[in-house]
PDB file of C-alpha atoms in Angstrom:
ATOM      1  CA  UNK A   1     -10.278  37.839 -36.543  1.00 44.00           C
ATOM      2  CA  UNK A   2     -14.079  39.315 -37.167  1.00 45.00           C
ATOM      3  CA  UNK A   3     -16.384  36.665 -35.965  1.00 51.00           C
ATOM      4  CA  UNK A   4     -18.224  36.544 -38.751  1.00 50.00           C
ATOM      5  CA  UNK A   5     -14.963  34.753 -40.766  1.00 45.00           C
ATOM      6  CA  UNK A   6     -14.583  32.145 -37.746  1.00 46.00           C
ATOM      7  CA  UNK A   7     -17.010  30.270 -39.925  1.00 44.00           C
ATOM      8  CA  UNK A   8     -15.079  29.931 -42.856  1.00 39.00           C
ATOM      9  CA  UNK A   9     -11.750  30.208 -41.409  1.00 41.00           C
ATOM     10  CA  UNK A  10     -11.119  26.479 -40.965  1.00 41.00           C
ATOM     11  CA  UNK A  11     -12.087  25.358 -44.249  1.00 39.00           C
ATOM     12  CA  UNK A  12      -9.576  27.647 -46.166  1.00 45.00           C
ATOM     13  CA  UNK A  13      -6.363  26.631 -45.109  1.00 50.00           C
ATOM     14  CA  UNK A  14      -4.996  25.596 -48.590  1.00 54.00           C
ATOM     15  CA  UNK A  15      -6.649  29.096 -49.962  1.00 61.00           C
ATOM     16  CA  UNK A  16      -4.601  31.190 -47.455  1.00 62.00           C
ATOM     17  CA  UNK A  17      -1.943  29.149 -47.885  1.00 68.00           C
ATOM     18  CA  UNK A  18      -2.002  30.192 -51.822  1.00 68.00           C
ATOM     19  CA  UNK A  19      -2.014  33.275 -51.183  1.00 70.00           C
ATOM     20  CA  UNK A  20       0.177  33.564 -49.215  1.00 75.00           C
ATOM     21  CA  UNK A  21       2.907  32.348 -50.881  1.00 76.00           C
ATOM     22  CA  UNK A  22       1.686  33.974 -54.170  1.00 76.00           C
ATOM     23  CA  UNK A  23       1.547  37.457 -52.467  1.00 79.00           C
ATOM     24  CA  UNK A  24       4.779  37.035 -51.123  1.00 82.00           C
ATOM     25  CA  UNK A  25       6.208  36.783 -54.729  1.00 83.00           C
ATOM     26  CA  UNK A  26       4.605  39.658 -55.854  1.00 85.00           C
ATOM     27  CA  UNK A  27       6.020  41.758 -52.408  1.00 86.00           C
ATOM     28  CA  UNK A  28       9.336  40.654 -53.584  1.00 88.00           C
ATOM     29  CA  UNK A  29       9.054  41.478 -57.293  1.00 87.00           C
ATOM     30  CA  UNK A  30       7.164  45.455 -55.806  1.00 89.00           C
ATOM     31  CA  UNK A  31       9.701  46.173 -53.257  1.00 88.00           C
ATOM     32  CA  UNK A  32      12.683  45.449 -55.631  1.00 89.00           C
ATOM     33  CA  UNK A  33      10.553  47.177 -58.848  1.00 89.00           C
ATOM     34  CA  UNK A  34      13.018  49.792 -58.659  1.00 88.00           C
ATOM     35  CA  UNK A  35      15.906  47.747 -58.250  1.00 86.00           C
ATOM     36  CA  UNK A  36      16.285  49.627 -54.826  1.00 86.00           C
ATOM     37  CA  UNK A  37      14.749  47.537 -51.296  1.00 88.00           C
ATOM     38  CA  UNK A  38      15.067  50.459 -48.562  1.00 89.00           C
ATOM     39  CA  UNK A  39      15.029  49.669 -44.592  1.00 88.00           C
ATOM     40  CA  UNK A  40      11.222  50.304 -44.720  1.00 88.00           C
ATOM     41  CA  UNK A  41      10.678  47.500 -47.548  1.00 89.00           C
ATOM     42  CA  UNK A  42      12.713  45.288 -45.357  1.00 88.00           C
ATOM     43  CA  UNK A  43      10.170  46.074 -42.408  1.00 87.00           C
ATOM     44  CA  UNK A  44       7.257  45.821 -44.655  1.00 86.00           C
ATOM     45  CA  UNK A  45       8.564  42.234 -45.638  1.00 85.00           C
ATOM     46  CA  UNK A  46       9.251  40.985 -41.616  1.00 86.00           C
ATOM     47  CA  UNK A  47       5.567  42.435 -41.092  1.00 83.00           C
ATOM     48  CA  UNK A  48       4.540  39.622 -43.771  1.00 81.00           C
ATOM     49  CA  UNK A  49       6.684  36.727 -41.778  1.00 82.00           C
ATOM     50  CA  UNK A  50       4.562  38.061 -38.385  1.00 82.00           C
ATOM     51  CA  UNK A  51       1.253  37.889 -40.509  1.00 76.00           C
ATOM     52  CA  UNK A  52       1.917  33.973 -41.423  1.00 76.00           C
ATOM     53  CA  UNK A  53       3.191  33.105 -38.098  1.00 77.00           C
ATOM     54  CA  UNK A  54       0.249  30.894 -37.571  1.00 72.00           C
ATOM     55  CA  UNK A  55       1.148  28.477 -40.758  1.00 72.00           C
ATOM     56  CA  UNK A  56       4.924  28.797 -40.350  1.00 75.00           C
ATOM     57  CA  UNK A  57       4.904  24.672 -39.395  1.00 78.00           C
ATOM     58  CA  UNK A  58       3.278  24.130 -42.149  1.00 73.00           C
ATOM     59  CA  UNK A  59       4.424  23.316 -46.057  1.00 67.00           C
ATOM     60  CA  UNK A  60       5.607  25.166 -47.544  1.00 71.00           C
ATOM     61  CA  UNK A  61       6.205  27.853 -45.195  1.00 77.00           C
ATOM     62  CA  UNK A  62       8.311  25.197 -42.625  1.00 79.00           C
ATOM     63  CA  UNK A  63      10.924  25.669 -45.562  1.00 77.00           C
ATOM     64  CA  UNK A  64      10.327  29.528 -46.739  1.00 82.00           C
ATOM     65  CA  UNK A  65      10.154  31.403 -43.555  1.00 84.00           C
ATOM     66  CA  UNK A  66      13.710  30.198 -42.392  1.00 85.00           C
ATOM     67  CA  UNK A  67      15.232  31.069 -45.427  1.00 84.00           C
ATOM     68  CA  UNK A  68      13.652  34.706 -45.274  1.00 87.00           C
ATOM     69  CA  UNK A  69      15.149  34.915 -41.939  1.00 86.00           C
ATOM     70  CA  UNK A  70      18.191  33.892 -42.830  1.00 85.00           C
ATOM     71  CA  UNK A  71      18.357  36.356 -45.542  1.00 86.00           C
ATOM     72  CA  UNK A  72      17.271  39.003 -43.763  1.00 87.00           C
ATOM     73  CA  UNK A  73      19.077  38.443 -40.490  1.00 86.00           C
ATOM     74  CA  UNK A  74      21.947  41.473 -41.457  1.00 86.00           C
ATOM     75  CA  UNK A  75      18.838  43.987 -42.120  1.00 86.00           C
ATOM     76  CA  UNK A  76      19.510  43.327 -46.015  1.00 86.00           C
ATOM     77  CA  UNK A  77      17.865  41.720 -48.705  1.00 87.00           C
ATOM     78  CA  UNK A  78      20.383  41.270 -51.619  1.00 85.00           C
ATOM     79  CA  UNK A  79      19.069  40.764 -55.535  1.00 84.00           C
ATOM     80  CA  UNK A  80      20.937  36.970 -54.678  1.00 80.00           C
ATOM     81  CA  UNK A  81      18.762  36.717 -51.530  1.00 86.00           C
ATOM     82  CA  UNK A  82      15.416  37.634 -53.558  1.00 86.00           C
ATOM     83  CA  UNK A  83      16.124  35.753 -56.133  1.00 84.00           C
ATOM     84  CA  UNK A  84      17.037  32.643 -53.870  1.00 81.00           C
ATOM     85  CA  UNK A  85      13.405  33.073 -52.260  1.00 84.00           C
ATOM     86  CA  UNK A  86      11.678  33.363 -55.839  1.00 83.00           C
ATOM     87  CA  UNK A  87      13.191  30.508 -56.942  1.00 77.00           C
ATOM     88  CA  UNK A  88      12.338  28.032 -53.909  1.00 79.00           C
ATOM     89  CA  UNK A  89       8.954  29.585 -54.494  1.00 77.00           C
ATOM     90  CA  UNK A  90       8.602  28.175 -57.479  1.00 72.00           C
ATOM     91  CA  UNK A  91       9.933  24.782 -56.633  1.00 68.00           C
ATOM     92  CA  UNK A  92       7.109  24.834 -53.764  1.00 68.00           C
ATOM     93  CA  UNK A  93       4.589  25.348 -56.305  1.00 57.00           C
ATOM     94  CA  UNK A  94       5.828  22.800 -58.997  1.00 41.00           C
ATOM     95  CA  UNK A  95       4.119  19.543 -57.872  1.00 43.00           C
ATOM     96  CA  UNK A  96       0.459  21.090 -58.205  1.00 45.00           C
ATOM     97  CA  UNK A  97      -1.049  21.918 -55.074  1.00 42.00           C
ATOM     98  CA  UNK A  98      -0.921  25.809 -55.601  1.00 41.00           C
ATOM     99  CA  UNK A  99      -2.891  27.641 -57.254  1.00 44.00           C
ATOM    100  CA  UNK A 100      -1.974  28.637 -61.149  1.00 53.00           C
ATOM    101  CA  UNK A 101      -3.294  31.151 -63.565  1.00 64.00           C
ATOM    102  CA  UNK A 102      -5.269  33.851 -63.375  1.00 67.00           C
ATOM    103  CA  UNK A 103      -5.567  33.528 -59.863  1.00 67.00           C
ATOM    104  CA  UNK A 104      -1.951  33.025 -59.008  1.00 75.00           C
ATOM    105  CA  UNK A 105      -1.125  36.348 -61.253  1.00 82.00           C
ATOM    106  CA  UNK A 106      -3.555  38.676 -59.551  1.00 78.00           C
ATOM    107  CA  UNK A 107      -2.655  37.487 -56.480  1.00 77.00           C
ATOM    108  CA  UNK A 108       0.747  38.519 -56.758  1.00 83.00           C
ATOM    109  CA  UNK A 109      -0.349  41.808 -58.387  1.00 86.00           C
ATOM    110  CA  UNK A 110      -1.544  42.616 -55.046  1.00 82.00           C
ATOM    111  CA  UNK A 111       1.640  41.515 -53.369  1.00 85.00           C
ATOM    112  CA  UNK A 112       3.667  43.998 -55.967  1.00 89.00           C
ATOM    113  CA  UNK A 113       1.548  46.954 -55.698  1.00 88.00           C
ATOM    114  CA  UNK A 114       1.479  46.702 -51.530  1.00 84.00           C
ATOM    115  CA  UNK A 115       5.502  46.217 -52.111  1.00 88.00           C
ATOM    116  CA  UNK A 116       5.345  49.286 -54.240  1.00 91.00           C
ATOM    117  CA  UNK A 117       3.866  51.341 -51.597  1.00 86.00           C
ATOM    118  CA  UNK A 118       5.234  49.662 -48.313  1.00 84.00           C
ATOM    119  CA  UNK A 119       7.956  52.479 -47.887  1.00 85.00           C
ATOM    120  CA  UNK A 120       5.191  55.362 -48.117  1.00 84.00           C
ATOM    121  CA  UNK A 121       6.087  56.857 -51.766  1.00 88.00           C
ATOM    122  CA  UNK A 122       5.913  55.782 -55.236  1.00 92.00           C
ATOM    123  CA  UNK A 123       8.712  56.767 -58.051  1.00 94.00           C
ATOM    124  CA  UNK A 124       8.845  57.604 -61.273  1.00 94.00           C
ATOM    125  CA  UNK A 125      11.218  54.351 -61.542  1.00 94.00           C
ATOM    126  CA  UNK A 126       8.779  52.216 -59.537  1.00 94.00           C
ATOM    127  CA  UNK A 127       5.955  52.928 -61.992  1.00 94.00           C
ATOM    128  CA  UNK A 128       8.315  51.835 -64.881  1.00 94.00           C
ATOM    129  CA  UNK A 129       9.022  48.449 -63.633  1.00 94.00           C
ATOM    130  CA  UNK A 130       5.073  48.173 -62.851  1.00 95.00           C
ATOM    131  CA  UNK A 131       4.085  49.009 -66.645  1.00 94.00           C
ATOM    132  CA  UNK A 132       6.718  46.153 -67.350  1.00 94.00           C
ATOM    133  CA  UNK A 133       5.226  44.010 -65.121  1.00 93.00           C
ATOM    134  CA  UNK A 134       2.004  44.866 -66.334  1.00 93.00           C
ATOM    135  CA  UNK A 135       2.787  44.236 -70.109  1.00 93.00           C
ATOM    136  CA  UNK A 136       4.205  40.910 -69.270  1.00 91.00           C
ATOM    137  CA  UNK A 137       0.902  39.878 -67.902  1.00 89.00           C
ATOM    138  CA  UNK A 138      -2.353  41.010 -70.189  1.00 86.00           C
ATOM    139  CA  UNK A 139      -3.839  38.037 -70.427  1.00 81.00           C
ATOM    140  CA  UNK A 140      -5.252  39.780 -67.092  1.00 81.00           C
ATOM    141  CA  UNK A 141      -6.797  42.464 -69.079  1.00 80.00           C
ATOM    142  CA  UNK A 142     -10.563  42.646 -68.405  1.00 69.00           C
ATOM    143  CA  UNK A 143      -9.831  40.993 -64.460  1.00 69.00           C
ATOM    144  CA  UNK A 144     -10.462  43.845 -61.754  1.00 68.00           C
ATOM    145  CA  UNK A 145      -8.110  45.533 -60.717  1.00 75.00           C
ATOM    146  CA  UNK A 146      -5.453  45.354 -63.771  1.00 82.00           C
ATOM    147  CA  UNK A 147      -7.567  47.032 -66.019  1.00 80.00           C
ATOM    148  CA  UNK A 148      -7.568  50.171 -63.356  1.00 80.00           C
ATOM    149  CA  UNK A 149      -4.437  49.762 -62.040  1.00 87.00           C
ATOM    150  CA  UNK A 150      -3.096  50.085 -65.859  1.00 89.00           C
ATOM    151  CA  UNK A 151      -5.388  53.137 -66.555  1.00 87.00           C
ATOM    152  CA  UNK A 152      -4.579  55.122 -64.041  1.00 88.00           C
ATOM    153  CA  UNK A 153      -0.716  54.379 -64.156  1.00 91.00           C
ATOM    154  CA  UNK A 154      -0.337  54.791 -67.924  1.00 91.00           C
ATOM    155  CA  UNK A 155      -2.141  58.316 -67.214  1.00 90.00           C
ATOM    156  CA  UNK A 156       0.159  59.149 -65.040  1.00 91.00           C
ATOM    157  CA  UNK A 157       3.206  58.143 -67.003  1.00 91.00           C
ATOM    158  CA  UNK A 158       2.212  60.229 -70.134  1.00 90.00           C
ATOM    159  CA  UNK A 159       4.467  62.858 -69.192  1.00 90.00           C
ATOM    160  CA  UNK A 160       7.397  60.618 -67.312  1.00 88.00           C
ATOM    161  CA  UNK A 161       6.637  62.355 -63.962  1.00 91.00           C
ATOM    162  CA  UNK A 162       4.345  62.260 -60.447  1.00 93.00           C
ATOM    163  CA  UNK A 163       3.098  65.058 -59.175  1.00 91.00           C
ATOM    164  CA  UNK A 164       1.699  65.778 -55.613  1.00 89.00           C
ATOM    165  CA  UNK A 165      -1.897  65.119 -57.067  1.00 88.00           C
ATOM    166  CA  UNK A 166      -1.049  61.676 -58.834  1.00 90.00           C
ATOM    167  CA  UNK A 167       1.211  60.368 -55.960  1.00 89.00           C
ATOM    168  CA  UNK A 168      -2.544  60.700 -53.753  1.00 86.00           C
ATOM    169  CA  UNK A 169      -4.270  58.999 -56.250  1.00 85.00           C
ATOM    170  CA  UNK A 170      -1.659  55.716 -56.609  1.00 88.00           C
ATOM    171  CA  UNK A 171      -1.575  55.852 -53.048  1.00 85.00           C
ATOM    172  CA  UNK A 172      -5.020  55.693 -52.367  1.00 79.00           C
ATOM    173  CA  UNK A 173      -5.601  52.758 -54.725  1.00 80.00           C
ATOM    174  CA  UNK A 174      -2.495  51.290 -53.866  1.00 82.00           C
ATOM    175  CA  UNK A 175      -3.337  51.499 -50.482  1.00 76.00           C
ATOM    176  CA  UNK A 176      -6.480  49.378 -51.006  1.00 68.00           C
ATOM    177  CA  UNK A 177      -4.067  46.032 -51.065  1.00 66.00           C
ATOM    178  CA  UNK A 178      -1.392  46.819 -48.843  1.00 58.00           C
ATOM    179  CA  UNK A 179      -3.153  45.657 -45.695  1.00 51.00           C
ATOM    180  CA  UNK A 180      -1.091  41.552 -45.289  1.00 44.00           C
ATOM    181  CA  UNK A 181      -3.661  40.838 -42.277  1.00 39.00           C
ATOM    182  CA  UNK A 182      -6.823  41.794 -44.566  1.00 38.00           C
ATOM    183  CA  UNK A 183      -8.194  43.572 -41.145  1.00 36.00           C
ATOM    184  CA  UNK A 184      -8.973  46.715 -42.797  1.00 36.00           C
ATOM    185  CA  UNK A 185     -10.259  47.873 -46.661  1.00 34.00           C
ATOM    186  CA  UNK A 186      -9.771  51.564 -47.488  1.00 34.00           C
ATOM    187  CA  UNK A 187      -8.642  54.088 -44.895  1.00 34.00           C
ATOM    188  CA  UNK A 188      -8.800  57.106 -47.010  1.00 38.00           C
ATOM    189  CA  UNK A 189     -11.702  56.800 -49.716  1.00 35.00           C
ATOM    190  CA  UNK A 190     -10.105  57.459 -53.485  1.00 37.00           C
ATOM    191  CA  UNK A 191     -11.297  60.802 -55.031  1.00 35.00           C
ATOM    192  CA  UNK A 192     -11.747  61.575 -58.956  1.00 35.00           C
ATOM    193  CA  UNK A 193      -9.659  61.699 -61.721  1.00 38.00           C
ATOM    194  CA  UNK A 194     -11.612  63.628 -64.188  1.00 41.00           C
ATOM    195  CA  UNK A 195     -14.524  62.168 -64.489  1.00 38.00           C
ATOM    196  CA  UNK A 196     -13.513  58.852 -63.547  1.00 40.00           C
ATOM    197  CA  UNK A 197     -13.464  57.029 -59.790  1.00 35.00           C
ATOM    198  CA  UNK A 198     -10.280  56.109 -59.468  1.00 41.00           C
ATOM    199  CA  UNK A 199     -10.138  52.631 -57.011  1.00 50.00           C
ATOM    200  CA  UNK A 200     -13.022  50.999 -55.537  1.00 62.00           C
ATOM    201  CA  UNK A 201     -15.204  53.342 -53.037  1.00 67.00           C
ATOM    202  CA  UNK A 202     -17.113  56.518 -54.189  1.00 70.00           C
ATOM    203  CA  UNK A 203     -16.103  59.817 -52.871  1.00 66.00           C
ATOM    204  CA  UNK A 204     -18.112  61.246 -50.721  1.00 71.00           C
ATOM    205  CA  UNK A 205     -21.065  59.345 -52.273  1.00 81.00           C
ATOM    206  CA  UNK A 206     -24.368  61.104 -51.622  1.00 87.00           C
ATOM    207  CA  UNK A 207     -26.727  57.793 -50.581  1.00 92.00           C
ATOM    208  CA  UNK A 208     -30.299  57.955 -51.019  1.00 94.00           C
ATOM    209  CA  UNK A 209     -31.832  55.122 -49.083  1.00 95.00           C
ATOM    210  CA  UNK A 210     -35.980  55.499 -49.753  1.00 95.00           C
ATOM    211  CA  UNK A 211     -35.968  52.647 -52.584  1.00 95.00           C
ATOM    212  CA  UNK A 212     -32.780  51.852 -53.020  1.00 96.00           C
ATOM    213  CA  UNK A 213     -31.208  48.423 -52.741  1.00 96.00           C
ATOM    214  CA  UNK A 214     -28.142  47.704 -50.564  1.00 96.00           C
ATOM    215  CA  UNK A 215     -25.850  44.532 -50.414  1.00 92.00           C
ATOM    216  CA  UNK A 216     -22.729  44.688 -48.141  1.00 89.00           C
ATOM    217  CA  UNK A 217     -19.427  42.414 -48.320  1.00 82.00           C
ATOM    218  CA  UNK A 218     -16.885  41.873 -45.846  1.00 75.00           C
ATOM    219  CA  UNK A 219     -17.635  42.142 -42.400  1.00 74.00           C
ATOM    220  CA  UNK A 220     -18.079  45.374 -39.772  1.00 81.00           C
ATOM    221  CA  UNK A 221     -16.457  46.189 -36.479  1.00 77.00           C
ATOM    222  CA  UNK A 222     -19.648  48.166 -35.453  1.00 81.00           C
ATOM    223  CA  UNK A 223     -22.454  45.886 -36.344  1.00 83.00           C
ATOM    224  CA  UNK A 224     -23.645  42.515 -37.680  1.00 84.00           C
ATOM    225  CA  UNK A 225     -25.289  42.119 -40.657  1.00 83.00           C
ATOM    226  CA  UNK A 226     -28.672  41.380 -39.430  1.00 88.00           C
ATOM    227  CA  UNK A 227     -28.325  44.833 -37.472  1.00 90.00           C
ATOM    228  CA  UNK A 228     -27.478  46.729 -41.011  1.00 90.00           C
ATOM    229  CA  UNK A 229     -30.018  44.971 -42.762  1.00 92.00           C
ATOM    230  CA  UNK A 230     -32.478  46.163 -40.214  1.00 94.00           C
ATOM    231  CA  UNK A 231     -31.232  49.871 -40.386  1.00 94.00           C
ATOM    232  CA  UNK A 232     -31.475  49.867 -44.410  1.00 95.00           C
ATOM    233  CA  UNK A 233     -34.968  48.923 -44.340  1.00 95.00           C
ATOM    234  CA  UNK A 234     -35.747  51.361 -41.420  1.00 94.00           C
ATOM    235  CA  UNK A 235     -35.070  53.766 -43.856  1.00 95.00           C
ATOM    236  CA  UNK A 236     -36.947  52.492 -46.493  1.00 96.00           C
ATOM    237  CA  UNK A 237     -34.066  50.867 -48.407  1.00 96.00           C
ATOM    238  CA  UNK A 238     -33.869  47.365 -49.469  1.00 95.00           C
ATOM    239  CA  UNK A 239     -31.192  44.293 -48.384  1.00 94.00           C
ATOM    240  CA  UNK A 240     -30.126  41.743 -50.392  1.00 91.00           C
ATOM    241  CA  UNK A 241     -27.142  39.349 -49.708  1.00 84.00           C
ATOM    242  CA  UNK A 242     -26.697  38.456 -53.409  1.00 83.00           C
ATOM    243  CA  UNK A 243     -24.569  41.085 -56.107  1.00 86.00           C
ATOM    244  CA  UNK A 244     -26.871  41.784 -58.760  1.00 87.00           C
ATOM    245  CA  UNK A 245     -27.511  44.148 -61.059  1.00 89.00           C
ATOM    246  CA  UNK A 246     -30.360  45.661 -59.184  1.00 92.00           C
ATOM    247  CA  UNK A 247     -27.889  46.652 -56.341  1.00 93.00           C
ATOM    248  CA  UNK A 248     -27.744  50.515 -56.346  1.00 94.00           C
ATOM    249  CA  UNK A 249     -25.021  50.641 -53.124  1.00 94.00           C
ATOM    250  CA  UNK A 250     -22.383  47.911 -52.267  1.00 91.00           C
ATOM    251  CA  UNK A 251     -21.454  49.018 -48.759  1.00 89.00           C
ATOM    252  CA  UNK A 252     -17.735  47.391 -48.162  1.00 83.00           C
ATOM    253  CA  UNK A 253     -17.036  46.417 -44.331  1.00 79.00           C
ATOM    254  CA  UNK A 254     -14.285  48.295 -42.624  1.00 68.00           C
ATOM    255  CA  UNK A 255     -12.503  44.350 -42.244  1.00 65.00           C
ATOM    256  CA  UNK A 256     -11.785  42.081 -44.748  1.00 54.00           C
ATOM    257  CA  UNK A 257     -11.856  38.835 -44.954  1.00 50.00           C
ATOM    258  CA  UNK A 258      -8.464  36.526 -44.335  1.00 46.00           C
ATOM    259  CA  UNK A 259     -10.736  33.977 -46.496  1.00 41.00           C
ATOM    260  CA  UNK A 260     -11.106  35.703 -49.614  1.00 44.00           C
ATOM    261  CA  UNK A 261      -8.459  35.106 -52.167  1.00 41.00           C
ATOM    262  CA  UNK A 262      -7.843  38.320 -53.735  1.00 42.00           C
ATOM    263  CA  UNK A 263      -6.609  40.045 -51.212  1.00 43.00           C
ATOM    264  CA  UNK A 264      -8.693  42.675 -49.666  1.00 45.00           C
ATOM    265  CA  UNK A 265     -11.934  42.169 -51.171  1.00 53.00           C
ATOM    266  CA  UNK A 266     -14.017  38.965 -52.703  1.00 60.00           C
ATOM    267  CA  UNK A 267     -16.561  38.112 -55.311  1.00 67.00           C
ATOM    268  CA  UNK A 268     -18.807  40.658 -54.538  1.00 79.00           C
ATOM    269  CA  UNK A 269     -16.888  43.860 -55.185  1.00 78.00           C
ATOM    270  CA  UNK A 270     -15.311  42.162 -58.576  1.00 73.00           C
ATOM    271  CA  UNK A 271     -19.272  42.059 -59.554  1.00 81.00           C
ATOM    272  CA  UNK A 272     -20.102  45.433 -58.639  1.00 83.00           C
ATOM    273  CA  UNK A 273     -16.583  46.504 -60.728  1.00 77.00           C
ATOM    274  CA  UNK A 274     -17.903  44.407 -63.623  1.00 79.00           C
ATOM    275  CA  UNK A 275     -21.054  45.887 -63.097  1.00 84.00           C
ATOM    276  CA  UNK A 276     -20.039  49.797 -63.219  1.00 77.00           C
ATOM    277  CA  UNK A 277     -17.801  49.163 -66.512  1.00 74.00           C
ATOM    278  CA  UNK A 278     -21.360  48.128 -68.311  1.00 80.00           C
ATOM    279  CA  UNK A 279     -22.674  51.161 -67.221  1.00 79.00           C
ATOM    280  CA  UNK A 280     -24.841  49.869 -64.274  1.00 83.00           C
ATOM    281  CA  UNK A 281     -25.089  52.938 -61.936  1.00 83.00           C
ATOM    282  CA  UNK A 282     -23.726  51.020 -58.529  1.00 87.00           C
ATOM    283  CA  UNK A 283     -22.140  52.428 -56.005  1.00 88.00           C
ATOM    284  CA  UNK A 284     -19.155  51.134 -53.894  1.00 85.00           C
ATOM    285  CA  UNK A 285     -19.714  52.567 -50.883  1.00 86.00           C
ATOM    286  CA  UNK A 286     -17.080  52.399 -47.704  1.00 82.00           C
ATOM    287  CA  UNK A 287     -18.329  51.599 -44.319  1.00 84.00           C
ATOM    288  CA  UNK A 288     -17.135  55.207 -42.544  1.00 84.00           C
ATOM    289  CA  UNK A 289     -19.639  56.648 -45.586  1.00 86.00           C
ATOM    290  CA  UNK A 290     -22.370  54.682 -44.880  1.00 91.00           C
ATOM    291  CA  UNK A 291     -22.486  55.690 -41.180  1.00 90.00           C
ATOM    292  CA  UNK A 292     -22.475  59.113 -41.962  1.00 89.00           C
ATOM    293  CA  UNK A 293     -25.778  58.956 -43.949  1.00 92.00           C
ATOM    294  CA  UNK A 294     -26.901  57.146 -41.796  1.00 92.00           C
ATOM    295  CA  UNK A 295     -26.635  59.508 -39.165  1.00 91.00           C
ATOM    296  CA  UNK A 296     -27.175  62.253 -41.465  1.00 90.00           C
ATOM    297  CA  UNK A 297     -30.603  60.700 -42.295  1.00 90.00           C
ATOM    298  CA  UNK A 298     -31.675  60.306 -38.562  1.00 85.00           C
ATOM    299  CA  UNK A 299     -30.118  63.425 -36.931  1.00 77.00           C
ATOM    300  CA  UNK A 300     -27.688  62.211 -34.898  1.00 66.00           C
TER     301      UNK A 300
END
């Protein structure tokens, strides 16, 4: 874990707890979308039991995990087996504790679209059971990241198929919740769509730094804060640790944070989203980008 989380890490059990068990619903309804779970789904799925390992003794996952095993002990997961596990989900989460809502619904949308893509490629059929899934829950329309999940998807499906270009582009935004440990955000920076940004980060965003503010979320494997603050300014940017509307360039960390509760990213990048749909000209900026100007700027 980043050090920068260690502070927070204690005080979210319950959080990660939630979802946790929230995203694992939403695996189970992505890697069975198609009504097909493949050997890789199955691995992506024991990679989730390895992530939790460290709350496995705890409710609810003391009764969960050891039904997962048992159900995946032969290398199979059966539509009786998944549906066994989503229905002792829900009887975990009937006395009140977890979370419900809006918060419990995006949090499995992340589980279903990493379940989606945990064998590598997305189908025409997989995409189907998605819009279904999608329809079934609008009341999240206007919440980042349904609203661009459902654009780009219903663009795709306008003509029932995926070609190479469109299977990038779900991937790459797809990709963007995938990661079960949080340790990493975006690997591969989206690219357009027209003349729309499809996912969070700007391609190859050209960063001028003379003026401009910068806030950053998440946490970096290269520096701490302080030490990009201090090289923002050198360069005759501005810092601020707050999401406003005067942010030109939200620079997101190259780890996540294990804390936040939708998935890979937190309160800042859902502000910066909210932000761009009103026409505010800010950028999300990845990490790997930000270096690169950096050392564009200074020559080296």
């Amino acid at each position: 874990m980043h050090s920068d989380h260690e502070t927070y890490f204690g005080f979210s059990l319950l959080s990660r707890l939630n979802k946790s068990l929230e995203t694992l619903v939403g695996i189970l309804e992505g890697i069975s979308i198609d009504s097909i779970i493949n050997a890789r789904e199955i691995d992506f799925l024991n990679e989730w039991i390895r992530y939790c390992d460290d709350v496995r003794h705890l409710h609810p996952f003391n009764e969960l995990i050891p039904v997962i095993n048992t159900a995946l002990a032969d290398g199979v997961l059966t539509e009786e087996e998944k549906l066994d596990i989503l229905w002792l989900c829900n009887r975990l989460d009937t006395n009140g504790v977890y979370v419900k809502g809006v918060l419990r619904d995006m949090q499995q949308l992340h589980g279903v679209l990493g379940g989606i893509l945990a064998d590598g490629k997305i189908t025409e059929a997989e995409l189907t059971g998605l819009t279904d899934w999608l329809s079934e829950h609008d009341h999240l329309k206007t919440c980042w990241p349904y609203d661009e999940v459902e654009s780009l998807v219903s663009g795709v499906m306008l003509d029932g198929k995926i070609d190479d270009q469109e299977q990038l582009l779900l991937q790459r935004l797809f990709s963007e919740f995938i990661q079960l440990a949080d340790d990493k955000t975006i690997t591969n920076p989206p690219t357009l769509m027209g003349d729309q940004i499809v996912g969070l980060c700007t391609f190859s965003p050209a960063i001028k730094f003379e003026g401009s503010w910068f806030c950053f979320t998440g946490a970096s494997p290269r520096f701490k804060r302080r030490e990009l603050k201090e090289v923002v300014e050198r360069l005759g940017g501005k810092f601020t640790d707050s999401m406003s509307g005067k942010v030109d360039y939200l620079v997101i960390g190259a780890e996540g944070n294990p804390c936040w509760a939708y998935a890979c990213y937190g309160r800042k990048v859902e502000a910066a989203v909210n932000y761009r749909k009103t026409g505010r000209n800010v950028q999300l900026v990845h990490e790997i980008d930000f270096h690169d100007a950096v050392s564009d700027v200074l020559g080296t």
